């Protein structure tokens, strides 16, 4: 029994979608570990967005990805009844609301890590009471400062405290943390622009208008946006953690699939129009 290349391609595509879904749990566990320190009074509805911005963002993007997959590949034109169209548009609108909320959460996270005060009168981490303070070793991740690890965390003589929480960092580490926070903001904002362009592409294709200048302008804009996302992914690969890099890479692959869906959809529509035009020409000749 052989499997066609088309079937293998589809299996690979849906495997990528499954891996992206699994990332929801990775981000949830990561943010759950940091939430008690960043929000000592607990996480409620008022700070849920800031505490779990990556988790909310990933959930919304996975649902939105599946909406695009349905619209550009799975469903045929005759399947778009009024009820189906309304359902897709409603789910898409809810996803966009969640994505914008997550973007605001990333921006708040960036503001939070940017807001520090000098940790006065302390030049040696081992002078701190063991277990009362935490060390921020990367963006959004902390470890308790103990007698066993205090001498290994930093050789700096000056430190910064994140405002209102019992966590400190040295100046070099703080600079890198702020850069990683900005990478989140840039990545989230760029993806919003990507999906807006893709929405326009899909609507134009639905009306057979995804041609000429519309196609060329869309291609140039998306080339710039995807390049930006690739640069951010590479930066995470060198300076972030593996989950951030892996997630960014998978999303790029996933949206390549959506782009291919739109390309094949456009090719099929053009072929159908050409066939109709040929049929009309033959009728005129006869």
mmCIF file of N, CA and C in Angstrom, residues 206-264:
data_model
loop_
_atom_site.group_PDB
_atom_site.id
_atom_site.type_symbol
_atom_site.label_atom_id
_atom_site.label_comp_id
_atom_site.label_asym_id
_atom_site.label_seq_id
_atom_site.Cartn_x
_atom_site.Cartn_y
_atom_site.Cartn_z
ATOM 1 N N UNK A 206 -12.049 35.413 -3.365
ATOM 2 C CA UNK A 206 -13.458 35.020 -3.410
ATOM 3 C C UNK A 206 -14.195 35.703 -4.560
ATOM 4 N N UNK A 207 -13.709 36.898 -4.940
ATOM 5 C CA UNK A 207 -14.331 37.640 -6.039
ATOM 6 C C UNK A 207 -13.474 37.630 -7.306
ATOM 7 N N UNK A 208 -12.498 36.713 -7.360
ATOM 8 C CA UNK A 208 -11.610 36.560 -8.520
ATOM 9 C C UNK A 208 -10.877 37.863 -8.876
ATOM 10 N N UNK A 209 -10.475 38.599 -7.830
ATOM 11 C CA UNK A 209 -9.778 39.869 -8.037
ATOM 12 C C UNK A 209 -8.325 39.821 -7.564
ATOM 13 N N UNK A 210 -7.873 38.624 -7.158
ATOM 14 C CA UNK A 210 -6.518 38.491 -6.642
ATOM 15 C C UNK A 210 -5.545 38.324 -7.805
ATOM 16 N N UNK A 211 -5.409 39.386 -8.591
ATOM 17 C CA UNK A 211 -4.586 39.381 -9.796
ATOM 18 C C UNK A 211 -3.874 40.723 -9.925
ATOM 19 N N UNK A 212 -2.960 40.820 -10.871
ATOM 20 C CA UNK A 212 -2.336 42.079 -11.231
ATOM 21 C C UNK A 212 -1.673 42.794 -10.067
ATOM 22 N N UNK A 213 -1.997 44.095 -9.928
ATOM 23 C CA UNK A 213 -1.390 44.910 -8.891
ATOM 24 C C UNK A 213 -1.721 44.409 -7.499
ATOM 25 N N UNK A 214 -2.925 43.922 -7.302
ATOM 26 C CA UNK A 214 -3.311 43.406 -5.980
ATOM 27 C C UNK A 214 -2.394 42.257 -5.564
ATOM 28 N N UNK A 215 -2.114 41.360 -6.504
ATOM 29 C CA UNK A 215 -1.237 40.228 -6.214
ATOM 30 C C UNK A 215 0.190 40.685 -5.951
ATOM 31 N N UNK A 216 0.685 41.616 -6.769
ATOM 32 C CA UNK A 216 2.070 42.071 -6.621
ATOM 33 C C UNK A 216 2.274 42.844 -5.314
ATOM 34 N N UNK A 217 1.339 43.733 -4.992
ATOM 35 C CA UNK A 217 1.458 44.512 -3.758
ATOM 36 C C UNK A 217 1.399 43.589 -2.548
ATOM 37 N N UNK A 218 0.464 42.640 -2.572
ATOM 38 C CA UNK A 218 0.349 41.681 -1.469
ATOM 39 C C UNK A 218 1.642 40.881 -1.299
ATOM 40 N N UNK A 219 2.226 40.457 -2.399
ATOM 41 C CA UNK A 219 3.454 39.661 -2.346
ATOM 42 C C UNK A 219 4.598 40.442 -1.720
ATOM 43 N N UNK A 220 4.745 41.710 -2.117
ATOM 44 C CA UNK A 220 5.836 42.541 -1.576
ATOM 45 C C UNK A 220 5.638 42.775 -0.079
ATOM 46 N N UNK A 221 4.416 43.140 0.311
ATOM 47 C CA UNK A 221 4.146 43.407 1.731
ATOM 48 C C UNK A 221 4.405 42.161 2.573
ATOM 49 N N UNK A 222 3.915 41.008 2.112
ATOM 50 C CA UNK A 222 4.100 39.787 2.885
ATOM 51 C C UNK A 222 5.563 39.349 2.925
ATOM 52 N N UNK A 223 6.315 39.624 1.862
ATOM 53 C CA UNK A 223 7.749 39.302 1.879
ATOM 54 C C UNK A 223 8.453 40.081 2.988
ATOM 55 N N UNK A 224 8.098 41.353 3.136
ATOM 56 C CA UNK A 224 8.692 42.175 4.195
ATOM 57 C C UNK A 224 8.279 41.656 5.574
ATOM 58 N N UNK A 225 6.993 41.343 5.723
ATOM 59 C CA UNK A 225 6.486 40.895 7.014
ATOM 60 C C UNK A 225 7.066 39.534 7.409
ATOM 61 N N UNK A 226 7.095 38.599 6.459
ATOM 62 C CA UNK A 226 7.638 37.270 6.768
ATOM 63 C C UNK A 226 9.137 37.335 7.056
ATOM 64 N N UNK A 227 9.845 38.241 6.384
ATOM 65 C CA UNK A 227 11.272 38.415 6.673
ATOM 66 C C UNK A 227 11.471 38.926 8.093
ATOM 67 N N UNK A 228 10.618 39.863 8.503
ATOM 68 C CA UNK A 228 10.680 40.369 9.877
ATOM 69 C C UNK A 228 10.460 39.248 10.876
ATOM 70 N N UNK A 229 9.468 38.402 10.612
ATOM 71 C CA UNK A 229 9.181 37.274 11.505
ATOM 72 C C UNK A 229 10.338 36.286 11.545
ATOM 73 N N UNK A 230 10.978 36.067 10.410
ATOM 74 C CA UNK A 230 12.123 35.161 10.366
ATOM 75 C C UNK A 230 13.286 35.713 11.180
ATOM 76 N N UNK A 231 13.525 37.025 11.076
ATOM 77 C CA UNK A 231 14.602 37.653 11.849
ATOM 78 C C UNK A 231 14.336 37.502 13.341
ATOM 79 N N UNK A 232 13.083 37.719 13.759
ATOM 80 C CA UNK A 232 12.731 37.566 15.175
ATOM 81 C C UNK A 232 12.940 36.119 15.623
ATOM 82 N N UNK A 233 12.537 35.168 14.767
ATOM 83 C CA UNK A 233 12.714 33.751 15.105
ATOM 84 C C UNK A 233 14.187 33.409 15.275
ATOM 85 N N UNK A 234 15.039 33.925 14.380
ATOM 86 C CA UNK A 234 16.479 33.677 14.479
ATOM 87 C C UNK A 234 17.037 34.293 15.757
ATOM 88 N N UNK A 235 16.561 35.492 16.077
ATOM 89 C CA UNK A 235 17.009 36.145 17.325
ATOM 90 C C UNK A 235 16.650 35.287 18.530
ATOM 91 N N UNK A 236 15.416 34.763 18.556
ATOM 92 C CA UNK A 236 15.011 33.876 19.648
ATOM 93 C C UNK A 236 15.874 32.616 19.678
ATOM 94 N N UNK A 237 16.250 32.143 18.498
ATOM 95 C CA UNK A 237 17.076 30.948 18.447
ATOM 96 C C UNK A 237 18.417 31.136 19.131
ATOM 97 N N UNK A 238 18.957 32.360 19.064
ATOM 98 C CA UNK A 238 20.264 32.625 19.678
ATOM 99 C C UNK A 238 20.145 33.165 21.102
ATOM 100 N N UNK A 239 19.074 33.921 21.384
ATOM 101 C CA UNK A 239 19.009 34.622 22.665
ATOM 102 C C UNK A 239 17.798 34.261 23.519
ATOM 103 N N UNK A 240 16.786 33.626 22.940
ATOM 104 C CA UNK A 240 15.610 33.264 23.710
ATOM 105 C C UNK A 240 15.676 31.815 24.147
ATOM 106 N N UNK A 241 14.500 31.267 24.495
ATOM 107 C CA UNK A 241 14.494 29.843 24.808
ATOM 108 C C UNK A 241 13.974 29.050 23.613
ATOM 109 N N UNK A 242 14.137 27.743 23.666
ATOM 110 C CA UNK A 242 13.830 26.896 22.516
ATOM 111 C C UNK A 242 12.347 26.950 22.155
ATOM 112 N N UNK A 243 11.467 27.038 23.161
ATOM 113 C CA UNK A 243 10.026 27.043 22.881
ATOM 114 C C UNK A 243 9.653 28.243 22.017
ATOM 115 N N UNK A 244 10.214 29.427 22.324
ATOM 116 C CA UNK A 244 9.918 30.622 21.527
ATOM 117 C C UNK A 244 10.368 30.433 20.083
ATOM 118 N N UNK A 245 11.599 29.941 19.910
ATOM 119 C CA UNK A 245 12.112 29.719 18.553
ATOM 120 C C UNK A 245 11.277 28.669 17.822
ATOM 121 N N UNK A 246 11.009 27.558 18.480
ATOM 122 C CA UNK A 246 10.264 26.463 17.872
ATOM 123 C C UNK A 246 8.863 26.912 17.469
ATOM 124 N N UNK A 247 8.212 27.662 18.357
ATOM 125 C CA UNK A 247 6.872 28.172 18.062
ATOM 126 C C UNK A 247 6.897 29.109 16.865
ATOM 127 N N UNK A 248 7.862 30.033 16.836
ATOM 128 C CA UNK A 248 7.962 30.975 15.718
ATOM 129 C C UNK A 248 8.205 30.247 14.401
ATOM 130 N N UNK A 249 9.075 29.248 14.433
ATOM 131 C CA UNK A 249 9.370 28.469 13.229
ATOM 132 C C UNK A 249 8.125 27.728 12.727
ATOM 133 N N UNK A 250 7.398 27.096 13.658
ATOM 134 C CA UNK A 250 6.201 26.350 13.261
ATOM 135 C C UNK A 250 5.141 27.259 12.663
ATOM 136 N N UNK A 251 4.985 28.454 13.221
ATOM 137 C CA UNK A 251 3.979 29.372 12.674
ATOM 138 C C UNK A 251 4.344 29.817 11.259
ATOM 139 N N UNK A 252 5.614 30.039 11.006
ATOM 140 C CA UNK A 252 6.035 30.385 9.643
ATOM 141 C C UNK A 252 5.713 29.247 8.681
ATOM 142 N N UNK A 253 5.999 28.011 9.101
ATOM 143 C CA UNK A 253 5.692 26.855 8.254
ATOM 144 C C UNK A 253 4.181 26.743 8.041
ATOM 145 N N UNK A 254 3.403 26.935 9.105
ATOM 146 C CA UNK A 254 1.946 26.805 9.007
ATOM 147 C C UNK A 254 1.363 27.810 8.020
ATOM 148 N N UNK A 255 1.849 29.035 8.046
ATOM 149 C CA UNK A 255 1.284 30.038 7.147
ATOM 150 C C UNK A 255 1.825 29.914 5.732
ATOM 151 N N UNK A 256 2.955 29.226 5.566
ATOM 152 C CA UNK A 256 3.356 28.847 4.210
ATOM 153 C C UNK A 256 2.299 27.912 3.619
ATOM 154 N N UNK A 257 1.783 26.991 4.441
ATOM 155 C CA UNK A 257 0.719 26.099 3.980
ATOM 156 C C UNK A 257 -0.521 26.886 3.581
ATOM 157 N N UNK A 258 -0.900 27.888 4.377
ATOM 158 C CA UNK A 258 -2.068 28.704 4.039
ATOM 159 C C UNK A 258 -1.827 29.461 2.738
ATOM 160 N N UNK A 259 -0.615 29.983 2.566
ATOM 161 C CA UNK A 259 -0.291 30.673 1.311
ATOM 162 C C UNK A 259 -0.400 29.713 0.129
ATOM 163 N N UNK A 260 0.071 28.481 0.310
ATOM 164 C CA UNK A 260 -0.038 27.484 -0.756
ATOM 165 C C UNK A 260 -1.507 27.148 -1.034
ATOM 166 N N UNK A 261 -2.325 27.102 0.023
ATOM 167 C CA UNK A 261 -3.762 26.876 -0.171
ATOM 168 C C UNK A 261 -4.367 27.949 -1.055
ATOM 169 N N UNK A 262 -4.033 29.206 -0.747
ATOM 170 C CA UNK A 262 -4.569 30.324 -1.534
ATOM 171 C C UNK A 262 -4.060 30.249 -2.964
ATOM 172 N N UNK A 263 -2.777 29.888 -3.130
ATOM 173 C CA UNK A 263 -2.197 29.774 -4.474
ATOM 174 C C UNK A 263 -2.924 28.704 -5.295
ATOM 175 N N UNK A 264 -3.164 27.525 -4.681
ATOM 176 C CA UNK A 264 -3.861 26.449 -5.402
ATOM 177 C C UNK A 264 -5.317 26.809 -5.659
#
